[in-house]
Short mmCIF file of C-alpha atoms in Angstrom, two decimals:
data_model
loop_
_atom_site.label_atom_id
_atom_site.label_comp_id
_atom_site.label_asym_id
_atom_site.label_seq_id
_atom_site.Cartn_x
_atom_site.Cartn_y
_atom_site.Cartn_z
CA UNK A 11 -13.59 33.59 -12.45
CA UNK A 12 -10.22 31.84 -12.10
CA UNK A 13 -9.17 31.02 -8.56
CA UNK A 14 -5.47 31.27 -7.72
CA UNK A 15 -3.52 28.71 -5.68
CA UNK A 16 0.10 27.73 -5.19
CA UNK A 17 -0.62 24.04 -5.81
CA UNK A 18 -3.56 22.01 -7.10
CA UNK A 19 -3.69 18.37 -5.92
CA UNK A 20 -5.79 16.13 -8.16
CA UNK A 21 -7.07 13.12 -6.21
CA UNK A 22 -8.06 13.19 -2.53
CA UNK A 23 -7.39 9.57 -1.70
CA UNK A 24 -5.08 8.78 1.18
CA UNK A 25 -1.91 10.12 -0.47
CA UNK A 26 -3.51 13.18 -2.09
CA UNK A 27 -5.34 14.19 1.11
CA UNK A 28 -2.14 13.73 3.11
CA UNK A 29 -0.21 15.92 0.69
CA UNK A 30 -2.88 18.63 0.77
CA UNK A 31 -2.81 18.61 4.57
CA UNK A 32 0.98 18.76 4.85
CA UNK A 33 1.34 21.47 2.23
CA UNK A 34 -1.37 23.49 3.92
CA UNK A 35 0.42 23.17 7.24
CA UNK A 36 3.55 24.51 5.53
CA UNK A 37 1.65 27.60 4.44
CA UNK A 38 0.96 26.76 0.79
CA UNK A 39 -2.38 27.75 -0.69
CA UNK A 40 -3.76 24.44 -1.94
CA UNK A 41 -6.81 23.21 -3.82
CA UNK A 42 -7.52 19.48 -3.70
CA UNK A 43 -9.94 18.11 -6.30
CA UNK A 44 -11.72 14.75 -6.24
CA UNK A 45 -14.68 13.29 -8.13
CA UNK A 46 -16.02 11.54 -5.03
CA UNK A 47 -17.85 13.12 -2.09
CA UNK A 48 -16.30 13.16 1.36
CA UNK A 49 -16.01 9.65 2.84
CA UNK A 50 -18.40 8.80 5.65
CA UNK A 51 -17.93 6.65 8.76
CA UNK A 52 -20.54 4.71 10.71
CA UNK A 53 -19.14 3.03 13.85
CA UNK A 54 -21.85 0.37 13.66
CA UNK A 55 -21.17 -0.53 10.03
CA UNK A 56 -19.26 -3.53 8.74
CA UNK A 57 -15.65 -2.71 7.82
CA UNK A 58 -14.71 -1.37 4.42
CA UNK A 59 -13.47 -4.20 2.20
CA UNK A 60 -10.43 -2.09 1.28
CA UNK A 61 -7.85 -2.13 4.06
CA UNK A 62 -4.15 -1.28 4.32
CA UNK A 63 -1.33 -2.33 6.63
CA UNK A 64 -0.04 1.02 7.88
CA UNK A 65 3.60 0.79 8.88
CA UNK A 66 5.21 2.41 11.89
CA UNK A 67 6.72 5.00 9.55
CA UNK A 68 3.29 5.87 8.15
CA UNK A 69 1.94 6.11 11.69
CA UNK A 70 4.58 8.73 12.56
CA UNK A 71 3.76 10.67 9.41
CA UNK A 72 0.02 10.62 10.12
CA UNK A 73 0.68 11.72 13.69
CA UNK A 74 2.55 14.74 12.36
CA UNK A 75 -0.40 15.62 10.11
CA UNK A 76 -2.83 15.34 13.02
CA UNK A 77 -4.69 12.42 11.42
CA UNK A 78 -3.57 9.55 13.63
CA UNK A 79 -5.77 10.32 16.64
CA UNK A 80 -8.93 10.57 14.46
CA UNK A 81 -8.01 7.24 12.84
CA UNK A 82 -7.73 5.54 16.23
CA UNK A 83 -10.93 7.26 17.38
CA UNK A 84 -12.70 5.54 14.48
CA UNK A 85 -10.99 2.15 14.26
CA UNK A 86 -7.59 0.64 13.49
CA UNK A 87 -6.18 -2.67 14.70
CA UNK A 88 -2.57 -3.00 15.89
CA UNK A 89 -0.68 -6.21 15.26
CA UNK A 90 2.37 -7.41 17.17
CA UNK A 91 3.37 -10.38 15.02
CA UNK A 92 3.77 -11.20 11.32
CA UNK A 93 4.33 -14.74 10.09
CA UNK A 94 5.16 -16.24 6.68
CA UNK A 95 5.62 -19.84 5.57
CA UNK A 96 5.54 -22.11 2.51
CA UNK A 97 2.38 -24.25 2.19
CA UNK A 98 3.41 -26.02 -1.04
CA UNK A 99 3.39 -29.82 -0.69
CA UNK A 100 6.13 -31.56 -2.67
CA UNK A 101 8.37 -34.64 -2.33
CA UNK A 102 11.14 -32.32 -1.15
CA UNK A 103 9.00 -31.05 1.72
CA UNK A 104 10.18 -33.75 4.10
CA UNK A 105 13.73 -32.36 3.89
CA UNK A 106 12.64 -29.11 5.52
CA UNK A 107 9.48 -29.40 7.60
CA UNK A 108 7.46 -26.22 8.04
CA UNK A 109 8.48 -25.89 11.69
CA UNK A 110 12.03 -25.16 10.48
CA UNK A 111 11.12 -22.68 7.75
CA UNK A 112 8.26 -20.65 9.19
CA UNK A 113 9.47 -17.11 9.87
CA UNK A 114 7.77 -14.95 12.46
CA UNK A 115 8.52 -11.33 13.21
CA UNK A 116 7.38 -9.98 16.54
CA UNK A 117 7.37 -6.50 18.00
CA UNK A 118 9.35 -7.47 21.08
CA UNK A 119 12.34 -8.73 19.07
CA UNK A 120 12.24 -5.53 16.98
CA UNK A 121 12.16 -3.44 20.18
CA UNK A 122 8.86 -1.77 19.39
CA UNK A 123 5.33 -1.94 20.82
CA UNK A 124 3.72 -3.09 17.56
CA UNK A 125 4.59 -3.74 13.92
CA UNK A 126 1.79 -1.70 12.38
CA UNK A 127 -1.95 -1.21 12.18
CA UNK A 128 -4.56 -2.64 9.84
CA UNK A 129 -6.91 0.21 8.95
CA UNK A 130 -9.77 0.61 6.52
CA UNK A 131 -8.85 2.89 3.62
CA UNK A 132 -12.05 4.89 4.10
CA UNK A 133 -11.15 5.53 7.76
CA UNK A 134 -7.66 6.79 6.89
CA UNK A 135 -9.05 8.88 4.05
CA UNK A 136 -11.77 10.45 6.18
CA UNK A 137 -9.29 11.40 8.91
CA UNK A 138 -7.09 13.06 6.28
CA UNK A 139 -10.04 14.92 4.75
CA UNK A 140 -10.76 16.26 8.24
CA UNK A 141 -7.19 17.48 8.66
CA UNK A 142 -7.21 19.03 5.17
CA UNK A 143 -10.52 20.81 5.88
CA UNK A 144 -9.06 22.15 9.13
CA UNK A 145 -6.27 23.97 7.27
CA UNK A 146 -7.34 27.56 6.40
CA UNK A 147 -5.17 27.59 3.26
CA UNK A 148 -6.58 24.31 1.86
CA UNK A 149 -9.79 24.16 -0.18
CA UNK A 150 -11.36 20.76 -0.84
CA UNK A 151 -13.41 20.62 -4.06
CA UNK A 152 -15.39 17.36 -3.89
CA UNK A 153 -17.56 15.99 -6.68
CA UNK A 154 -15.57 17.48 -9.56
CA UNK A 155 -13.36 16.02 -12.25
CA UNK A 156 -10.62 17.63 -14.33
CA UNK A 157 -11.46 18.53 -17.94
CA UNK A 158 -8.16 20.07 -19.11
CA UNK A 159 -4.69 21.10 -18.01
CA UNK A 160 -3.23 24.14 -19.80
CA UNK A 161 0.40 24.96 -18.95
CA UNK A 162 1.64 28.54 -19.36
CA UNK A 163 5.20 29.80 -19.00
CA UNK A 164 4.81 30.65 -15.32
CA UNK A 165 1.68 28.74 -14.23
CA UNK A 166 -0.81 26.03 -15.14
CA UNK A 167 -4.58 26.33 -15.49
CA UNK A 168 -6.83 23.48 -14.38
CA UNK A 169 -10.35 23.50 -15.86
CA UNK A 170 -12.87 21.44 -13.93
CA UNK A 171 -15.78 19.61 -15.53
CA UNK A 172 -18.21 22.29 -14.31
CA UNK A 173 -16.27 24.94 -16.22
CA UNK A 174 -14.54 26.68 -13.31
CA UNK A 175 -10.80 27.27 -13.60
CA UNK A 176 -7.96 27.05 -11.08
CA UNK A 177 -4.53 28.56 -11.60
CA UNK A 178 -1.37 27.37 -9.82
CA UNK A 179 2.38 26.99 -10.17
CA UNK A 180 2.18 23.21 -9.86
CA UNK A 181 -0.31 20.34 -10.27
CA UNK A 182 0.21 17.14 -8.25
CA UNK A 183 -1.33 14.02 -9.78
CA UNK A 184 -2.45 11.74 -6.95
CA UNK A 185 -5.41 10.25 -8.80
CA UNK A 186 -4.43 6.59 -8.71
CA UNK A 187 -3.10 3.86 -10.96
CA UNK A 188 -5.32 4.89 -13.90
CA UNK A 189 -4.24 8.52 -13.48
CA UNK A 190 -5.88 10.89 -15.94
CA UNK A 191 -3.46 13.62 -14.86
CA UNK A 192 -0.54 11.42 -15.85
CA UNK A 193 -2.08 10.87 -19.28
CA UNK A 194 -2.78 14.58 -19.73
CA UNK A 195 0.86 15.34 -18.91
CA UNK A 196 2.03 12.83 -21.54
CA UNK A 197 3.90 10.66 -19.03
CA UNK A 198 4.12 7.01 -20.08
CA UNK A 199 4.34 3.93 -17.88
CA UNK A 200 6.12 0.60 -17.82
CA UNK A 201 3.55 -2.04 -16.87
CA UNK A 202 3.74 -5.74 -16.07
CA UNK A 203 0.44 -7.60 -15.63
CA UNK A 204 0.62 -10.71 -13.43
CA UNK A 205 -1.19 -13.94 -14.29
CA UNK A 206 -2.85 -14.00 -10.89
CA UNK A 207 -5.56 -11.84 -9.42
CA UNK A 208 -6.36 -11.21 -5.77
CA UNK A 209 -9.71 -11.66 -4.06
CA UNK A 210 -10.37 -9.76 -0.85
CA UNK A 211 -13.02 -11.15 1.50
CA UNK A 212 -14.41 -9.35 4.55
CA UNK A 213 -15.34 -11.94 7.21
CA UNK A 214 -16.27 -12.43 10.83
CA UNK A 215 -14.65 -15.20 12.87
CA UNK A 216 -15.19 -16.80 16.26
CA UNK A 217 -12.81 -15.50 18.91
CA UNK A 218 -11.07 -12.35 20.16
CA UNK A 219 -9.13 -9.96 17.93
CA UNK A 220 -5.92 -11.66 16.79
CA UNK A 221 -2.58 -9.90 17.24
CA UNK A 222 -0.97 -11.52 14.19
CA UNK A 223 -1.15 -11.11 10.42
CA UNK A 224 0.10 -14.03 8.34
CA UNK A 225 0.61 -15.30 4.80
CA UNK A 226 0.85 -18.92 3.68
CA UNK A 227 2.40 -19.30 0.23
CA UNK A 228 0.88 -21.71 -2.31
CA UNK A 229 1.88 -22.35 -5.95
CA UNK A 230 -1.19 -20.34 -7.00
CA UNK A 231 -0.20 -17.46 -4.73
CA UNK A 232 -0.41 -16.49 -1.06
CA UNK A 233 -3.43 -16.65 1.21
CA UNK A 234 -3.36 -14.03 3.89
CA UNK A 235 -5.13 -13.10 7.11
CA UNK A 236 -5.34 -9.50 8.35
CA UNK A 237 -7.00 -8.96 11.74
CA UNK A 238 -9.54 -6.18 12.22
CA UNK A 239 -11.58 -4.96 15.20
CA UNK A 240 -14.06 -6.80 17.40
CA UNK A 241 -17.60 -7.24 16.08
CA UNK A 242 -19.23 -5.53 19.09
CA UNK A 243 -22.35 -6.24 21.09
CA UNK A 244 -24.31 -7.28 18.00
CA UNK A 245 -22.03 -10.30 17.55
CA UNK A 246 -20.50 -11.13 20.97
CA UNK A 247 -17.35 -13.22 20.95
CA UNK A 248 -16.68 -12.50 17.25
CA UNK A 249 -14.15 -10.35 15.41
CA UNK A 250 -13.69 -8.98 11.90
CA UNK A 251 -10.86 -9.85 9.51
CA UNK A 252 -9.83 -9.31 5.93
CA UNK A 253 -8.72 -12.35 3.91
CA UNK A 254 -6.72 -12.20 0.67
CA UNK A 255 -6.73 -15.12 -1.77
CA UNK A 256 -4.43 -14.99 -4.81
CA UNK A 257 -5.29 -17.30 -7.69
CA UNK A 258 -5.96 -17.59 -11.43
CA UNK A 259 -8.75 -15.29 -12.70
CA UNK A 260 -10.97 -18.23 -13.69
CA UNK A 261 -10.72 -19.77 -10.22
CA UNK A 262 -11.50 -16.49 -8.50
CA UNK A 263 -14.48 -15.94 -10.81
CA UNK A 264 -15.77 -19.36 -9.73
CA UNK A 265 -15.29 -18.53 -6.07
CA UNK A 266 -16.98 -15.15 -6.39
CA UNK A 267 -20.03 -16.89 -7.88
CA UNK A 268 -20.53 -19.17 -4.87
CA UNK A 269 -23.04 -18.61 -2.11
CA UNK A 270 -21.69 -17.30 1.19
CA UNK A 271 -22.04 -20.74 2.76
CA UNK A 272 -20.22 -22.50 -0.09
CA UNK A 273 -17.45 -19.88 -0.18
CA UNK A 274 -16.97 -20.11 3.57
CA UNK A 275 -16.54 -23.87 3.26
CA UNK A 276 -14.00 -23.48 0.45
CA UNK A 277 -12.03 -20.91 2.48
CA UNK A 278 -11.87 -23.14 5.57
CA UNK A 279 -10.59 -26.01 3.43
CA UNK A 280 -8.16 -24.00 1.29
CA UNK A 281 -6.61 -21.69 3.89
CA UNK A 282 -3.98 -22.79 6.42
CA UNK A 283 -5.15 -24.37 9.67
CA UNK A 284 -4.23 -21.14 11.48
CA UNK A 285 -7.40 -19.54 10.10
CA UNK A 286 -9.99 -19.14 12.90
CA UNK A 287 -13.48 -20.59 12.48
CA UNK A 288 -15.43 -18.26 10.20
CA UNK A 289 -19.00 -17.29 11.07
CA UNK A 290 -20.00 -14.81 8.35
CA UNK A 291 -18.94 -13.41 4.97
CA UNK A 292 -19.78 -9.73 4.58
CA UNK A 293 -18.32 -8.83 1.17
CA UNK A 294 -15.97 -10.00 -1.55
CA UNK A 295 -14.16 -8.36 -4.47
CA UNK A 296 -11.35 -9.26 -6.84
CA UNK A 297 -8.88 -7.12 -8.76
CA UNK A 298 -6.00 -7.66 -11.21
CA UNK A 299 -2.43 -7.37 -9.99
CA UNK A 300 0.11 -5.31 -11.90
CA UNK A 301 3.46 -3.69 -11.37
CA UNK A 302 3.48 -0.26 -12.95
CA UNK A 303 6.07 2.52 -12.90
CA UNK A 304 5.82 5.92 -14.55
CA UNK A 305 8.69 6.61 -16.96
CA UNK A 306 9.06 10.02 -15.34
CA UNK A 307 7.74 11.39 -12.05
CA UNK A 308 7.22 14.88 -13.47
CA UNK A 309 6.76 16.74 -16.72
CA UNK A 310 6.58 20.50 -16.93
CA UNK A 311 4.23 21.70 -14.19
CA UNK A 312 2.83 18.26 -13.32
CA UNK A 313 4.35 15.90 -10.75
CA UNK A 314 3.09 12.46 -9.68
CA UNK A 315 2.82 10.80 -6.27
CA UNK A 316 1.53 7.49 -4.93
CA UNK A 317 -0.23 5.05 -7.26
CA UNK A 318 -0.16 7.61 -10.08
CA UNK A 319 3.62 7.14 -10.13
CA UNK A 320 3.91 3.46 -9.18
CA UNK A 321 1.94 0.37 -8.22
CA UNK A 322 3.46 -2.82 -6.86
CA UNK A 323 2.40 -6.36 -6.14
CA UNK A 324 0.31 -5.99 -2.95
CA UNK A 325 2.09 -8.99 -1.43
CA UNK A 326 3.18 -7.18 1.74
CA UNK A 327 0.73 -4.28 1.71
CA UNK A 328 3.45 -1.70 1.04
CA UNK A 329 1.60 0.38 -1.59
CA UNK A 330 0.12 3.11 0.61
CA UNK A 331 3.26 3.27 2.74
CA UNK A 332 5.34 4.01 -0.36
CA UNK A 333 2.79 6.65 -1.32
CA UNK A 334 3.09 8.34 2.06
CA UNK A 335 6.88 8.32 1.65
CA UNK A 336 6.42 10.05 -1.72
CA UNK A 337 4.22 12.66 -0.05
CA UNK A 338 6.75 13.40 2.68
CA UNK A 339 9.60 13.72 0.19
CA UNK A 340 7.69 15.91 -2.28
CA UNK A 341 6.43 18.18 0.49
CA UNK A 342 10.00 18.64 1.75
CA UNK A 343 11.27 19.50 -1.75
CA UNK A 344 8.51 22.04 -2.36
CA UNK A 345 9.21 23.64 0.99
CA UNK A 346 12.87 23.98 0.00
CA UNK A 347 11.93 25.42 -3.41
CA UNK A 348 9.84 28.10 -1.73
CA UNK A 349 12.64 28.86 0.73
CA UNK A 350 14.98 29.29 -2.25
CA UNK A 351 12.38 31.66 -3.76
CA UNK A 352 12.13 29.71 -7.02
CA UNK A 353 9.22 28.43 -9.11
CA UNK A 354 7.57 25.41 -7.44
CA UNK A 355 7.86 23.57 -10.76
CA UNK A 356 11.61 24.20 -10.93
CA UNK A 357 13.11 20.98 -12.41
CA UNK A 358 16.00 21.14 -9.93
CA UNK A 359 13.71 20.35 -7.00
CA UNK A 360 11.35 18.00 -8.81
CA UNK A 361 14.38 16.06 -10.09
CA UNK A 362 15.63 15.68 -6.53
CA UNK A 363 12.22 14.29 -5.55
CA UNK A 364 12.39 11.71 -8.37
CA UNK A 365 16.04 10.95 -7.63
CA UNK A 366 15.17 10.07 -4.03
CA UNK A 367 11.90 8.22 -4.56
CA UNK A 368 12.43 6.23 -7.78
CA UNK A 369 15.26 4.01 -6.42
CA UNK A 370 13.39 3.33 -3.17
CA UNK A 371 10.17 2.47 -5.01
CA UNK A 372 11.85 0.21 -7.56
CA UNK A 373 13.72 -1.65 -4.79
CA UNK A 374 10.40 -2.49 -3.19
CA UNK A 375 9.00 -3.46 -6.61
CA UNK A 376 11.86 -5.85 -7.25
CA UNK A 377 11.68 -7.32 -3.75
CA UNK A 378 7.96 -8.07 -4.16
CA UNK A 379 8.61 -9.54 -7.64
CA UNK A 380 11.33 -11.82 -6.26
CA UNK A 381 8.94 -13.13 -3.62
CA UNK A 382 6.15 -13.52 -6.17
CA UNK A 383 8.19 -15.53 -8.68
CA UNK A 384 10.07 -17.53 -6.06
CA UNK A 385 6.94 -18.74 -4.29
CA UNK A 386 4.33 -18.95 -7.08
CA UNK A 387 5.56 -22.17 -8.71
CA UNK A 388 6.03 -25.90 -8.18
CA UNK A 389 9.58 -26.18 -9.57
CA UNK A 390 11.47 -28.54 -7.19
CA UNK A 391 14.80 -26.63 -7.11
CA UNK A 392 12.99 -23.36 -6.37
CA UNK A 393 10.85 -25.11 -3.78
CA UNK A 394 14.02 -26.22 -1.98
CA UNK A 395 15.68 -22.82 -2.48
CA UNK A 396 12.82 -20.83 -0.98
CA UNK A 397 12.59 -23.14 2.01
CA UNK A 398 16.33 -22.86 2.53
CA UNK A 399 15.90 -19.09 2.36
CA UNK A 400 13.14 -19.14 4.97
CA UNK A 401 15.25 -21.46 7.09
CA UNK A 402 18.20 -19.08 6.85
CA UNK A 403 15.98 -16.14 7.79
CA UNK A 404 14.81 -18.09 10.82
CA UNK A 405 18.40 -18.91 11.78
CA UNK A 406 19.69 -15.34 11.31
CA UNK A 407 17.34 -13.20 13.40
CA UNK A 408 19.65 -10.15 13.53
CA UNK A 409 19.84 -9.69 9.75
CA UNK A 410 16.18 -10.62 9.35
CA UNK A 411 15.13 -8.08 11.95
CA UNK A 412 17.19 -5.32 10.32
CA UNK A 413 15.31 -5.81 7.07
CA UNK A 414 11.99 -6.01 8.91
CA UNK A 415 12.64 -2.76 10.78
CA UNK A 416 13.19 -0.99 7.46
CA UNK A 417 10.20 -2.61 5.70
CA UNK A 418 7.90 -1.67 8.57
CA UNK A 419 9.12 1.91 8.75
CA UNK A 420 10.77 1.57 12.16
CA UNK A 421 14.17 2.44 10.63
CA UNK A 422 14.53 4.98 7.82
CA UNK A 423 17.38 3.31 5.92
CA UNK A 424 17.59 -0.03 4.14
CA UNK A 425 20.47 -2.14 5.56
CA UNK A 426 23.61 -1.37 3.53
CA UNK A 427 24.20 -4.98 2.41
CA UNK A 428 20.66 -5.36 1.07
CA UNK A 429 20.77 -1.93 -0.56
CA UNK A 430 23.94 -2.87 -2.46
CA UNK A 431 22.45 -6.24 -3.43
CA UNK A 432 19.23 -4.81 -4.88
CA UNK A 433 21.19 -2.15 -6.77
CA UNK A 434 23.10 -4.94 -8.54
CA UNK A 435 20.06 -6.94 -9.65
CA UNK A 436 19.93 -6.92 -13.48
CA UNK A 437 17.04 -4.90 -14.82
CA UNK A 438 16.32 -3.05 -11.58
CA UNK A 439 17.40 0.30 -12.97
CA UNK A 440 15.01 -0.09 -15.90
CA UNK A 441 11.93 -0.28 -13.62
#
């Protein structure tokens, strides 16, 4: 028997589960489908290796969905400071010592209590599954994949891999960068694969929980520190952190093959001196880095959100925050479509969603690409240029803080000067 819904969300990751929750709260009848079972949480377990830097804007959104309190009840670590600097050693380095070019953002100067939270993806996802389950009009179908999508003139039928069918006005593809829904809808992508990969390492270190996240930039890519929660009574005086090491695939393959002791030694030697003394390596994983943007955000009765629509260089951890912004925008447009008493797949409203989100997403893509190419090289003129840029950012705290408030979701609008600048960058509109 076919089950009827207003909307079927495919993918119950962070963005898909958030969308299902918000749409349910707005009174839509929603089915959310995911191949994986519900995420679990054990307060005594080591942290998930996958973490995200949730911005202040994402925090407000999650509060509105009712998910923020459950996230904090599990675990999330606030940070008050963010620091970046150039670690490349070159004959030109003596012209601009690091003390003049290191840029630090702090919550006090941005007039806020904190810049964001580092949270495990599984924690955020579980909180959102709880909020989705709590909505009477939302049905979570876990452990099922999608076999086919069959559009009709006034609806679309989703056939699951167990043979059951769901009928709705609209399907939302939130099933990640390798989206099967996107492929089924015939939506192509523009993709740029970077030469580097990123290795994520879950570690314990000696000392209290740090209140700062930082990135030191090397020619092979940045090396970053993200603070997590304290290690508890089992490891007194220690705390958890997530490290990110960008490098060539061959080098990361070598590092992944080392013993924990050997890898720990390499990390302490290769990372900046700001890294605390490590005591334990819990897990490691590497993944390729790519910028990817769907050629269209919707086709017929299918619309995309989050990583299904776009992926960016994870340099500043903005991926999930962009996805949550997609979710908020799409939810608002669908609410307006219902108020106007039109089909939820009406191109007028889906076009407005794409018109709002595509420029914002491609600006962030270009910004991350500029950082990536500017810092990941040993070219002397660029080395001087990037240090001059960091020095200027240090010397112009007002402008720097305006950009930071937007990037961290404290302000909703990009500063006008930067918005005009990014709109004039050649090639930006083709992303």
